DNA sequence: CTGTCGGTCCACCGAACGGTGGAGGCGTGA
DNA sequence: TCACGCCTCCACCGTTCGGTGGACCGACAG
């Protein structure tokens, strides 16, 4: 029996999911929550196997909740169920440790199969989500800049030369160059201009 | 006699302004409004010469109202009177066609002189506002890249070197350099990386 | 305690870039 | 008709950048 916790800020959605899983004899909805913090609590308390998590919620959002839950209860599988499949939603969720990512237009049948797969530790992704992911994997080192690297990139975007960025961060020019090389590798580019462009596309820069 | 309409969402402010202008024998407050849409209506209906416009208001804000009013009644002078002088407030207001921009800490005397100036078609700006404006004017052509320049900037953002961009556009490398120089001038930057950053900030790039 | 990761730093080199000051052609609108 | 904006192109020069292949340190996890 798979113990499921549903986390979504809309009571309607929670009701719909409860109904859906009422038809499955191997899945039982043991708890519900209206925001991330509550979801973590319920999942831990009720010994959930799988958590169905919405992303956009008031208070603690789904990404933060997923990360926190993975930290505290690594055995719990988090399956994202949301309306949005933009890159800026998908990537942080996966990074945070979600095992799957479905869209709310999924059929009840798909949903149940996904929950069973998640319980077994397998990943299920909506097709459009797969695309985004492929795009990331193609770039080795996958898009996660360190804090320092983000600082450097921001300075470069603001017009700093390597020398100026070094002065701003109180480090040597050589370090700036090293950071930039790492940034180029991670973003899959070859110069500062396109690194800045990638930074904006991935919402790393403001 | 200068016919003035006051647009501000705070009744207190409107009252203060009415008092202020009661002492001027060449200015008469013919109407008031609490938001932009109402302000446009009043200004047109009452044949205003000058409109004193707040920027931050519920409903239609001052910038939108200024633009709409300039569109419908080009003879009406819009004088911004607000608390804020940040670049993000000032520039849109000026662009929208405001003839002057004062801050609410202006003295009554200054205010009246500004209204008279506006009625004559002259511009009066608060000192700090002038600074912002200079910063923009210093960049000639201000922010309007030509189609060709946008193409070049897009290519650079996508990682092209000057040589590659030249090949892509079937022109010489020298032309790319010239375009880039123009782009730097217009955007107020000194290198391709920050040009790309500005491009994203101004939504010229995708 | 031994990898691994993040951050710092070094040297060298060729290539690319940015700055400057031009110039000519072409179309549009005053 | 003439000025203006836009696009194209040229030469020269110093500076900066990007590429490579290292190196050391501290922190943290396995």
CSV table of C-alpha atoms (C1' of nucleotides) in Angstrom, one decimal:
chain,number,residue,atom,x,y,z
A,1,UNK,CA,0.0,0.0,0.0
A,2,UNK,CA,1.4,3.3,-1.1
A,3,UNK,CA,0.9,6.1,1.5
A,4,UNK,CA,0.3,9.4,-0.3
A,5,UNK,CA,0.3,13.0,0.9
A,6,UNK,CA,-1.2,15.7,-1.3
A,7,UNK,CA,0.1,19.2,-1.0
A,8,UNK,CA,-1.8,21.9,-2.9
A,9,UNK,CA,-3.2,25.3,-1.9
A,10,UNK,CA,-6.5,24.7,-3.7
A,11,UNK,CA,-9.0,22.6,-1.8
A,12,UNK,CA,-10.8,21.8,-5.1
A,13,UNK,CA,-7.6,20.2,-6.5
A,14,UNK,CA,-7.1,18.3,-3.3
A,15,UNK,CA,-10.6,17.0,-3.5
A,16,UNK,CA,-10.2,15.9,-7.0
A,17,UNK,CA,-7.0,14.0,-6.2
A,18,UNK,CA,-8.6,12.3,-3.3
A,19,UNK,CA,-11.4,11.1,-5.5
A,20,UNK,CA,-9.0,9.9,-8.2
A,21,UNK,CA,-7.0,7.8,-5.8
A,22,UNK,CA,-10.1,6.4,-4.1
A,23,UNK,CA,-10.3,4.1,-7.1
A,24,UNK,CA,-6.9,2.7,-6.6
A,25,UNK,CA,-6.7,-0.2,-4.2
A,26,UNK,CA,-2.9,0.1,-3.8
A,27,UNK,CA,-2.8,3.8,-3.0
A,28,UNK,CA,-4.2,5.6,0.0
A,29,UNK,CA,-4.2,9.3,0.6
A,30,UNK,CA,-3.1,9.6,4.2
A,31,UNK,CA,-2.9,13.4,4.4
A,32,UNK,CA,-3.3,16.7,2.8
A,33,UNK,CA,-1.7,20.1,3.2
A,34,UNK,CA,-2.3,23.6,1.8
A,35,UNK,CA,1.3,24.9,1.8
A,36,UNK,CA,4.9,23.6,1.8
A,37,UNK,CA,5.6,23.8,5.5
A,38,UNK,CA,2.4,21.9,6.4
A,39,UNK,CA,3.2,19.4,3.7
A,40,UNK,CA,6.6,18.6,5.2
A,41,UNK,CA,5.1,18.1,8.6
A,42,UNK,CA,2.3,15.8,7.4
A,43,UNK,CA,4.7,13.8,5.2
A,44,UNK,CA,7.0,13.1,8.1
A,45,UNK,CA,4.3,12.5,10.7
A,46,UNK,CA,2.3,10.2,8.5
A,47,UNK,CA,5.2,8.3,7.1
A,48,UNK,CA,4.4,9.1,3.5
A,49,UNK,CA,5.9,7.1,0.7
A,50,UNK,CA,5.1,9.7,-2.0
A,51,UNK,CA,4.2,13.4,-1.8
A,52,UNK,CA,2.2,15.0,-4.6
A,53,UNK,CA,3.5,18.6,-4.5
A,54,UNK,CA,2.2,21.7,-6.2
A,55,UNK,CA,4.9,24.3,-7.0
A,56,UNK,CA,3.2,27.7,-6.7
A,57,UNK,CA,1.8,28.1,-3.2
A,58,UNK,CA,1.5,30.8,-0.7
A,59,UNK,CA,4.0,30.6,2.2
A,60,UNK,CA,6.6,28.0,1.5
A,61,UNK,CA,6.5,27.1,-2.1
A,62,UNK,CA,6.9,23.7,-3.6
A,63,UNK,CA,10.6,23.9,-4.5
A,64,UNK,CA,11.6,24.9,-1.0
A,65,UNK,CA,9.4,22.3,0.5
A,66,UNK,CA,10.8,19.6,-1.8
A,67,UNK,CA,14.4,20.5,-0.8
A,68,UNK,CA,13.6,20.6,2.9
A,69,UNK,CA,11.7,17.3,2.7
A,70,UNK,CA,14.5,15.6,0.9
A,71,UNK,CA,16.8,16.8,3.5
A,72,UNK,CA,14.8,15.5,6.4
A,73,UNK,CA,13.2,12.4,5.0
A,74,UNK,CA,15.3,11.1,2.0
A,75,UNK,CA,13.1,8.1,1.7
A,76,UNK,CA,10.0,10.2,0.7
A,77,UNK,CA,9.6,10.6,-3.0
A,78,UNK,CA,8.3,14.0,-4.1
A,79,UNK,CA,6.3,14.1,-7.3
A,80,UNK,CA,5.6,17.5,-8.7
A,81,UNK,CA,2.1,18.1,-10.0
A,82,UNK,CA,1.6,21.6,-11.3
A,83,UNK,CA,0.2,23.7,-14.1
A,84,UNK,CA,3.4,25.2,-15.4
A,85,UNK,CA,6.2,23.6,-17.3
A,86,UNK,CA,8.5,26.6,-18.0
A,87,UNK,CA,12.2,26.0,-17.6
A,88,UNK,CA,12.3,28.3,-14.6
A,89,UNK,CA,9.8,26.0,-12.8
A,90,UNK,CA,11.1,22.7,-13.9
A,91,UNK,CA,14.8,23.0,-13.3
A,92,UNK,CA,14.7,24.2,-9.7
A,93,UNK,CA,12.2,21.5,-8.8
A,94,UNK,CA,14.4,18.8,-10.2
A,95,UNK,CA,17.4,20.2,-8.6
A,96,UNK,CA,15.6,20.3,-5.3
A,97,UNK,CA,15.2,16.6,-5.6
A,98,UNK,CA,11.8,15.9,-7.1
A,99,UNK,CA,11.6,12.4,-8.5
A,100,UNK,CA,9.0,13.3,-11.1
A,101,UNK,CA,7.2,16.2,-12.7
A,102,UNK,CA,3.6,16.0,-14.1
A,103,UNK,CA,1.3,18.6,-15.4
A,104,UNK,CA,-2.2,19.0,-14.1
A,105,UNK,CA,-3.7,18.1,-17.5
A,106,UNK,CA,-2.5,14.6,-17.0
A,107,UNK,CA,-5.1,11.8,-17.0
A,108,UNK,CA,-6.1,10.1,-13.7
A,109,UNK,CA,-4.6,6.9,-15.1
A,110,UNK,CA,-1.3,8.5,-15.9
A,111,UNK,CA,-1.2,10.1,-12.5
A,112,UNK,CA,-1.7,6.8,-10.7
A,113,UNK,CA,0.9,5.1,-12.8
A,114,UNK,CA,3.3,7.9,-12.0
A,115,UNK,CA,2.6,7.6,-8.3
A,116,UNK,CA,3.4,3.9,-8.4
A,117,UNK,CA,6.5,4.6,-10.4
A,118,UNK,CA,7.6,7.2,-7.9
A,119,UNK,CA,7.0,4.8,-5.0
A,120,UNK,CA,9.4,2.4,-6.8
A,121,UNK,CA,11.9,5.1,-7.1
A,122,UNK,CA,11.4,5.6,-10.8
A,123,UNK,CA,11.1,8.9,-12.6
A,124,UNK,CA,8.1,10.0,-14.6
A,125,UNK,CA,8.2,13.3,-16.5
A,126,UNK,CA,5.6,15.0,-18.6
A,127,UNK,CA,6.8,15.0,-22.2
A,128,UNK,CA,7.3,18.8,-22.4
A,129,UNK,CA,9.3,18.6,-19.2
A,130,UNK,CA,11.6,16.1,-20.7
A,131,UNK,CA,12.5,18.6,-23.4
A,132,UNK,CA,13.7,21.2,-20.9
A,133,UNK,CA,15.7,18.6,-19.1
A,134,UNK,CA,17.4,17.4,-22.2
A,135,UNK,CA,18.4,20.9,-23.0
A,136,UNK,CA,20.1,21.1,-19.7
A,137,UNK,CA,21.8,17.8,-19.8
A,138,UNK,CA,23.3,18.6,-23.1
A,139,UNK,CA,25.3,21.3,-21.4
A,140,UNK,CA,27.8,19.5,-19.1
A,141,UNK,CA,28.1,20.7,-15.6
A,142,UNK,CA,24.5,21.7,-15.9
A,143,UNK,CA,23.7,25.3,-15.1
A,144,UNK,CA,24.4,25.5,-11.4
A,145,UNK,CA,26.6,28.5,-10.8
A,146,UNK,CA,28.1,28.9,-7.4
A,147,UNK,CA,27.4,32.0,-5.5
A,148,UNK,CA,30.8,33.4,-6.3
A,149,UNK,CA,30.4,32.7,-10.0
A,150,UNK,CA,27.1,34.5,-10.0
A,151,UNK,CA,28.7,37.5,-8.4
A,152,UNK,CA,31.4,37.5,-11.1
A,153,UNK,CA,28.8,37.1,-13.9
A,154,UNK,CA,26.7,40.0,-12.4
A,155,UNK,CA,29.7,42.3,-12.3
A,156,UNK,CA,30.6,41.4,-15.9
A,157,UNK,CA,27.0,42.1,-17.0
A,158,UNK,CA,27.3,45.5,-15.3
A,159,UNK,CA,30.3,46.3,-17.4
A,160,UNK,CA,33.2,45.4,-15.3
A,161,UNK,CA,36.5,44.3,-16.9
A,162,UNK,CA,38.3,41.4,-15.2
A,163,UNK,CA,40.4,43.9,-13.4
A,164,UNK,CA,37.5,45.9,-12.1
A,165,UNK,CA,35.6,42.8,-11.0
A,166,UNK,CA,38.7,41.6,-9.2
A,167,UNK,CA,38.9,45.0,-7.3
A,168,UNK,CA,35.2,44.8,-6.5
A,169,UNK,CA,35.6,41.4,-4.9
A,170,UNK,CA,39.0,42.0,-3.4
A,171,UNK,CA,40.6,39.1,-5.2
A,172,UNK,CA,43.1,38.8,-8.0
A,173,UNK,CA,42.4,39.2,-11.6
A,174,UNK,CA,43.5,35.6,-12.1
A,175,UNK,CA,40.7,34.4,-10.0
A,176,UNK,CA,38.2,36.3,-12.0
A,177,UNK,CA,39.5,34.6,-15.1
A,178,UNK,CA,39.2,31.2,-13.5
A,179,UNK,CA,35.7,31.9,-12.4
A,180,UNK,CA,34.8,33.0,-15.9
A,181,UNK,CA,36.3,29.8,-17.4
A,182,UNK,CA,34.1,27.8,-15.0
A,183,UNK,CA,31.1,29.9,-15.9
A,184,UNK,CA,31.8,29.4,-19.7
A,185,UNK,CA,32.0,25.6,-19.1
A,186,UNK,CA,28.8,25.4,-17.1
A,187,UNK,CA,26.8,27.6,-19.4
A,188,UNK,CA,28.2,26.1,-22.6
A,189,UNK,CA,29.4,29.3,-24.0
A,190,UNK,CA,32.8,30.7,-25.1
A,191,UNK,CA,32.8,34.4,-24.1
A,192,UNK,CA,31.5,36.8,-21.6
A,193,UNK,CA,28.8,38.3,-23.8
A,194,UNK,CA,27.0,35.1,-24.4
A,195,UNK,CA,27.6,34.1,-20.8
A,196,UNK,CA,25.6,37.2,-19.8
A,197,UNK,CA,22.9,36.3,-22.3
A,198,UNK,CA,22.7,32.8,-20.9
A,199,UNK,CA,22.6,34.3,-17.4
A,200,UNK,CA,19.5,36.3,-18.3
A,201,UNK,CA,17.8,33.4,-20.1
A,202,UNK,CA,18.3,31.3,-17.0
A,203,UNK,CA,17.2,34.1,-14.7
A,204,UNK,CA,20.5,34.1,-12.9
A,205,UNK,CA,20.9,37.8,-13.6
A,206,UNK,CA,18.7,40.8,-12.9
B,1,UNK,CA,-6.0,83.1,-16.4
B,2,UNK,CA,-4.4,79.6,-16.2
B,3,UNK,CA,-7.0,76.9,-15.8
B,4,UNK,CA,-5.5,74.1,-13.6
B,5,UNK,CA,-6.7,70.5,-12.9
B,6,UNK,CA,-5.2,68.7,-10.0
B,7,UNK,CA,-4.9,64.9,-10.2
B,8,UNK,CA,-3.9,63.1,-7.0
B,9,UNK,CA,-5.3,60.2,-5.1
B,10,UNK,CA,-4.9,61.9,-1.7
B,11,UNK,CA,-7.7,64.4,-0.8
B,12,UNK,CA,-5.3,66.0,1.7
B,13,UNK,CA,-2.8,66.8,-1.1
B,14,UNK,CA,-5.6,68.1,-3.3
B,15,UNK,CA,-6.8,70.4,-0.6
B,16,UNK,CA,-3.3,71.7,0.1
B,17,UNK,CA,-2.8,72.5,-3.6
B,18,UNK,CA,-6.2,74.2,-3.8
B,19,UNK,CA,-5.2,76.5,-0.9
B,20,UNK,CA,-1.8,77.2,-2.5
B,21,UNK,CA,-3.3,78.3,-5.7
B,22,UNK,CA,-6.1,80.3,-4.1
B,23,UNK,CA,-3.4,82.9,-3.4
B,24,UNK,CA,-2.5,83.3,-7.1
B,25,UNK,CA,-4.7,85.6,-9.0
B,26,UNK,CA,-3.6,84.3,-12.4
B,27,UNK,CA,-4.3,80.6,-11.6
B,28,UNK,CA,-7.6,79.0,-11.0
B,29,UNK,CA,-8.1,75.3,-10.0
B,30,UNK,CA,-11.0,74.4,-12.2
B,31,UNK,CA,-11.2,70.7,-11.3
B,32,UNK,CA,-9.8,67.8,-9.3
B,33,UNK,CA,-9.5,64.0,-9.8
B,34,UNK,CA,-8.5,61.0,-7.7
B,35,UNK,CA,-7.0,58.9,-10.5
B,36,UNK,CA,-5.7,59.0,-14.0
B,37,UNK,CA,-8.8,58.2,-15.9
B,38,UNK,CA,-10.9,60.7,-14.1
B,39,UNK,CA,-8.1,63.2,-14.6
B,40,UNK,CA,-8.2,62.9,-18.3
B,41,UNK,CA,-11.9,63.4,-18.4
B,42,UNK,CA,-11.8,66.5,-16.2
B,43,UNK,CA,-8.9,68.0,-18.1
B,44,UNK,CA,-10.7,67.6,-21.4
B,45,UNK,CA,-14.1,68.7,-20.2
B,46,UNK,CA,-12.9,71.7,-18.3
B,47,UNK,CA,-10.5,72.9,-21.0
B,48,UNK,CA,-7.5,72.8,-18.7
B,49,UNK,CA,-4.3,74.6,-19.6
B,50,UNK,CA,-2.2,72.7,-17.1
B,51,UNK,CA,-2.7,69.4,-15.3
B,52,UNK,CA,-0.8,68.7,-12.0
B,53,UNK,CA,-0.4,65.0,-12.0
B,54,UNK,CA,0.7,62.6,-9.3
B,55,UNK,CA,2.4,59.4,-10.6
B,56,UNK,CA,1.5,56.7,-8.2
B,57,UNK,CA,-2.2,56.3,-8.1
B,58,UNK,CA,-4.7,53.4,-7.9
B,59,UNK,CA,-6.3,52.6,-11.2
B,60,UNK,CA,-4.8,54.4,-14.1
B,61,UNK,CA,-1.4,55.7,-13.0
B,62,UNK,CA,0.1,59.1,-13.9
B,63,UNK,CA,2.3,57.9,-16.7
B,64,UNK,CA,-0.5,56.2,-18.5
B,65,UNK,CA,-2.8,59.2,-17.9
B,66,UNK,CA,-0.1,61.6,-19.2
B,67,UNK,CA,0.4,59.6,-22.4
B,68,UNK,CA,-3.4,59.3,-23.0
B,69,UNK,CA,-4.0,63.0,-22.3
B,70,UNK,CA,-1.2,64.1,-24.6
B,71,UNK,CA,-2.7,61.9,-27.2
B,72,UNK,CA,-6.2,63.4,-26.9
B,73,UNK,CA,-5.4,67.0,-26.0
B,74,UNK,CA,-1.9,67.9,-27.1
B,75,UNK,CA,-2.5,71.5,-26.0
B,76,UNK,CA,-2.8,70.5,-22.3
B,77,UNK,CA,0.5,70.7,-20.4
B,78,UNK,CA,1.1,67.9,-17.9
B,79,UNK,CA,3.2,68.8,-14.9
B,80,UNK,CA,4.2,65.9,-12.7
B,81,UNK,CA,4.1,66.5,-9.0
B,82,UNK,CA,5.2,63.4,-7.0
B,83,UNK,CA,7.2,62.2,-4.1
B,84,UNK,CA,9.6,60.0,-6.1
B,85,UNK,CA,12.5,60.9,-8.3
B,86,UNK,CA,13.9,57.6,-9.2
B,87,UNK,CA,15.0,57.0,-12.7
B,88,UNK,CA,12.3,54.5,-13.2
B,89,UNK,CA,9.6,57.1,-12.4
B,90,UNK,CA,11.2,60.0,-14.1
B,91,UNK,CA,12.0,58.6,-17.5
B,92,UNK,CA,8.7,57.1,-18.4
B,93,UNK,CA,6.9,60.2,-17.3
B,94,UNK,CA,9.1,62.4,-19.5
B,95,UNK,CA,8.7,59.9,-22.4
B,96,UNK,CA,5.0,60.0,-21.9
B,97,UNK,CA,5.0,63.7,-22.6
B,98,UNK,CA,5.1,65.5,-19.3
B,99,UNK,CA,6.4,69.0,-19.7
B,100,UNK,CA,7.8,69.3,-16.1
B,101,UNK,CA,8.6,67.2,-13.1
B,102,UNK,CA,8.5,68.5,-9.5
B,103,UNK,CA,8.8,66.9,-6.2
B,104,UNK,CA,6.3,67.3,-3.4
B,105,UNK,CA,8.9,69.0,-1.2
B,106,UNK,CA,8.8,72.0,-3.5
B,107,UNK,CA,7.9,75.3,-2.0
B,108,UNK,CA,4.4,76.8,-2.9
B,109,UNK,CA,6.2,79.6,-4.7
B,110,UNK,CA,8.3,77.3,-6.8
B,111,UNK,CA,5.1,75.4,-7.6
B,112,UNK,CA,3.3,78.4,-8.9
B,113,UNK,CA,6.2,79.5,-11.0
B,114,UNK,CA,6.4,76.1,-12.4
B,115,UNK,CA,2.7,76.1,-13.4
B,116,UNK,CA,3.1,79.4,-15.1
B,117,UNK,CA,6.1,78.1,-16.9
B,118,UNK,CA,4.3,75.0,-18.0
B,119,UNK,CA,1.4,77.2,-19.3
B,120,UNK,CA,3.9,79.0,-21.4
B,121,UNK,CA,5.2,75.7,-22.7
B,122,UNK,CA,8.4,75.9,-20.8
B,123,UNK,CA,9.9,73.0,-18.8
B,124,UNK,CA,10.6,73.0,-15.1
B,125,UNK,CA,12.4,70.1,-13.5
B,126,UNK,CA,13.4,69.5,-9.9
B,127,UNK,CA,17.2,69.5,-9.7
B,128,UNK,CA,17.6,65.8,-8.9
B,129,UNK,CA,15.4,65.0,-11.9
B,130,UNK,CA,17.6,67.0,-14.1
B,131,UNK,CA,20.5,64.7,-13.2
B,132,UNK,CA,18.6,61.6,-14.3
B,133,UNK,CA,17.7,63.3,-17.5
B,134,UNK,CA,21.2,64.4,-18.3
B,135,UNK,CA,22.3,60.8,-17.8
B,136,UNK,CA,19.9,59.8,-20.6
B,137,UNK,CA,20.6,62.7,-22.9
B,138,UNK,CA,24.3,61.9,-22.7
B,139,UNK,CA,23.5,58.8,-24.6
B,140,UNK,CA,22.3,60.2,-28.0
B,141,UNK,CA,19.7,58.4,-29.8
B,142,UNK,CA,18.7,57.1,-26.4
B,143,UNK,CA,17.9,53.5,-26.4
B,144,UNK,CA,16.5,53.1,-29.8
B,145,UNK,CA,18.6,50.6,-31.6
B,146,UNK,CA,18.1,50.3,-35.4
B,147,UNK,CA,17.0,46.9,-36.8
B,148,UNK,CA,20.5,46.2,-38.0
B,149,UNK,CA,22.0,47.0,-34.6
B,150,UNK,CA,19.5,44.7,-32.9
B,151,UNK,CA,20.5,42.0,-35.2
B,152,UNK,CA,24.2,42.5,-34.4
B,153,UNK,CA,23.5,42.6,-30.7
B,154,UNK,CA,21.4,39.4,-30.9
B,155,UNK,CA,24.3,37.6,-32.7
B,156,UNK,CA,26.7,38.8,-30.1
B,157,UNK,CA,24.4,37.6,-27.3
B,158,UNK,CA,24.4,34.2,-29.0
B,159,UNK,CA,28.1,34.0,-28.8
B,160,UNK,CA,29.2,35.3,-32.2
B,161,UNK,CA,32.6,36.9,-32.5
B,162,UNK,CA,32.7,40.0,-34.7
B,163,UNK,CA,34.0,37.9,-37.5
B,164,UNK,CA,31.2,35.3,-37.2
B,165,UNK,CA,28.5,38.0,-36.9
B,166,UNK,CA,29.9,39.6,-40.1
B,167,UNK,CA,29.7,36.3,-41.9
B,168,UNK,CA,26.2,35.7,-40.7
B,169,UNK,CA,25.1,39.1,-42.0
B,170,UNK,CA,27.1,39.0,-45.2
B,171,UNK,CA,29.0,42.2,-44.4
B,172,UNK,CA,32.5,43.1,-43.3
B,173,UNK,CA,34.0,42.8,-39.9
B,174,UNK,CA,34.5,46.5,-39.8
B,175,UNK,CA,30.8,47.1,-40.1
B,176,UNK,CA,30.1,44.9,-37.1
B,177,UNK,CA,32.6,46.9,-35.1
B,178,UNK,CA,31.0,50.2,-36.2
B,179,UNK,CA,27.5,48.8,-35.3
B,180,UNK,CA,28.8,47.8,-31.9
B,181,UNK,CA,30.3,51.2,-31.3
B,182,UNK,CA,27.0,52.7,-32.0
B,183,UNK,CA,25.3,50.2,-29.8
B,184,UNK,CA,27.7,51.0,-26.9
B,185,UNK,CA,27.0,54.7,-27.4
B,186,UNK,CA,23.3,54.3,-27.4
B,187,UNK,CA,23.1,51.9,-24.4
B,188,UNK,CA,25.7,53.8,-22.4
B,189,UNK,CA,28.1,50.9,-22.0
B,190,UNK,CA,31.7,50.1,-23.0
B,191,UNK,CA,31.8,46.5,-23.9
B,192,UNK,CA,29.7,43.7,-25.5
B,193,UNK,CA,29.0,41.9,-22.3
B,194,UNK,CA,27.2,44.8,-20.7
B,195,UNK,CA,25.6,45.7,-24.0
B,196,UNK,CA,24.0,42.3,-24.0
B,197,UNK,CA,22.9,42.9,-20.4
B,198,UNK,CA,21.3,46.2,-21.3
B,199,UNK,CA,19.7,44.5,-24.2
B,200,UNK,CA,18.0,42.1,-21.9
B,201,UNK,CA,17.0,44.7,-19.4
B,202,UNK,CA,15.4,46.8,-22.1
B,203,UNK,CA,13.8,43.8,-23.6
B,204,UNK,CA,15.5,44.2,-26.9
B,205,UNK,CA,16.8,40.6,-26.7
B,206,UNK,CA,15.1,37.3,-26.2
C,1,DC,C1',41.6,10.4,6.4
C,2,DT,C1',41.2,10.9,1.7
C,3,DG,C1',38.4,12.5,-2.1
C,4,DT,C1',35.9,16.2,-3.9
C,5,DC,C1',34.4,20.9,-4.4
C,6,DG,C1',34.8,25.8,-4.1
C,7,DG,C1',37.8,29.5,-4.0
C,8,DT,C1',42.1,31.6,-4.7
C,9,DC,C1',46.3,32.3,-7.6
C,10,DC,C1',50.2,31.9,-11.4
C,11,DA,C1',52.4,32.4,-16.4
C,12,DC,C1',52.3,32.5,-21.1
C,13,DC,C1',50.4,33.3,-25.7
C,14,DG,C1',47.7,34.5,-29.7
C,15,DA,C1',43.4,36.3,-30.9
C,16,DA,C1',39.8,39.3,-30.3
C,17,DC,C1',38.1,43.5,-28.9
C,18,DG,C1',37.5,48.7,-28.1
C,19,DG,C1',38.8,53.5,-29.4
C,20,DT,C1',39.5,56.9,-32.8
C,21,DG,C1',38.8,59.3,-36.9
C,22,DG,C1',37.7,59.0,-40.9
C,23,DA,C1',34.9,58.0,-45.8
C,24,DG,C1',31.3,56.9,-49.3
C,25,DG,C1',26.5,55.4,-50.8
C,26,DC,C1',21.6,55.5,-50.3
C,27,DG,C1',17.0,56.7,-49.2
C,28,DT,C1',13.6,59.9,-46.8
C,29,DG,C1',11.7,64.0,-45.7
C,30,DA,C1',12.1,69.0,-45.0
D,1,DT,C1',18.0,70.2,-53.3
D,2,DC,C1',20.2,69.3,-49.3
D,3,DA,C1',20.7,67.6,-44.8
D,4,DC,C1',20.2,63.6,-42.0
D,5,DG,C1',20.1,58.9,-40.6
D,6,DC,C1',21.5,54.5,-41.6
D,7,DC,C1',24.6,51.1,-43.4
D,8,DT,C1',28.8,50.0,-45.2
D,9,DC,C1',33.9,49.9,-45.0
D,10,DC,C1',39.0,51.2,-43.8
D,11,DA,C1',43.5,51.5,-40.8
D,12,DC,C1',46.0,51.6,-36.6
D,13,DC,C1',47.0,50.7,-31.9
D,14,DG,C1',46.9,49.4,-27.1
D,15,DT,C1',44.3,46.6,-24.1
D,16,DT,C1',41.8,42.9,-22.8
D,17,DC,C1',40.2,38.5,-23.2
D,18,DG,C1',40.2,33.4,-23.8
D,19,DG,C1',42.8,28.9,-23.5
D,20,DT,C1',45.8,25.9,-21.3
D,21,DG,C1',47.8,23.6,-17.5
D,22,DG,C1',48.8,23.8,-13.6
D,23,DA,C1',49.0,24.9,-8.0
D,24,DC,C1',47.5,25.4,-3.0
D,25,DC,C1',44.1,25.8,0.7
D,26,DG,C1',39.9,25.0,3.6
D,27,DA,C1',35.6,22.6,4.3
D,28,DC,C1',32.9,18.8,4.2
D,29,DA,C1',31.3,14.0,3.3
D,30,DG,C1',32.2,9.5,2.7
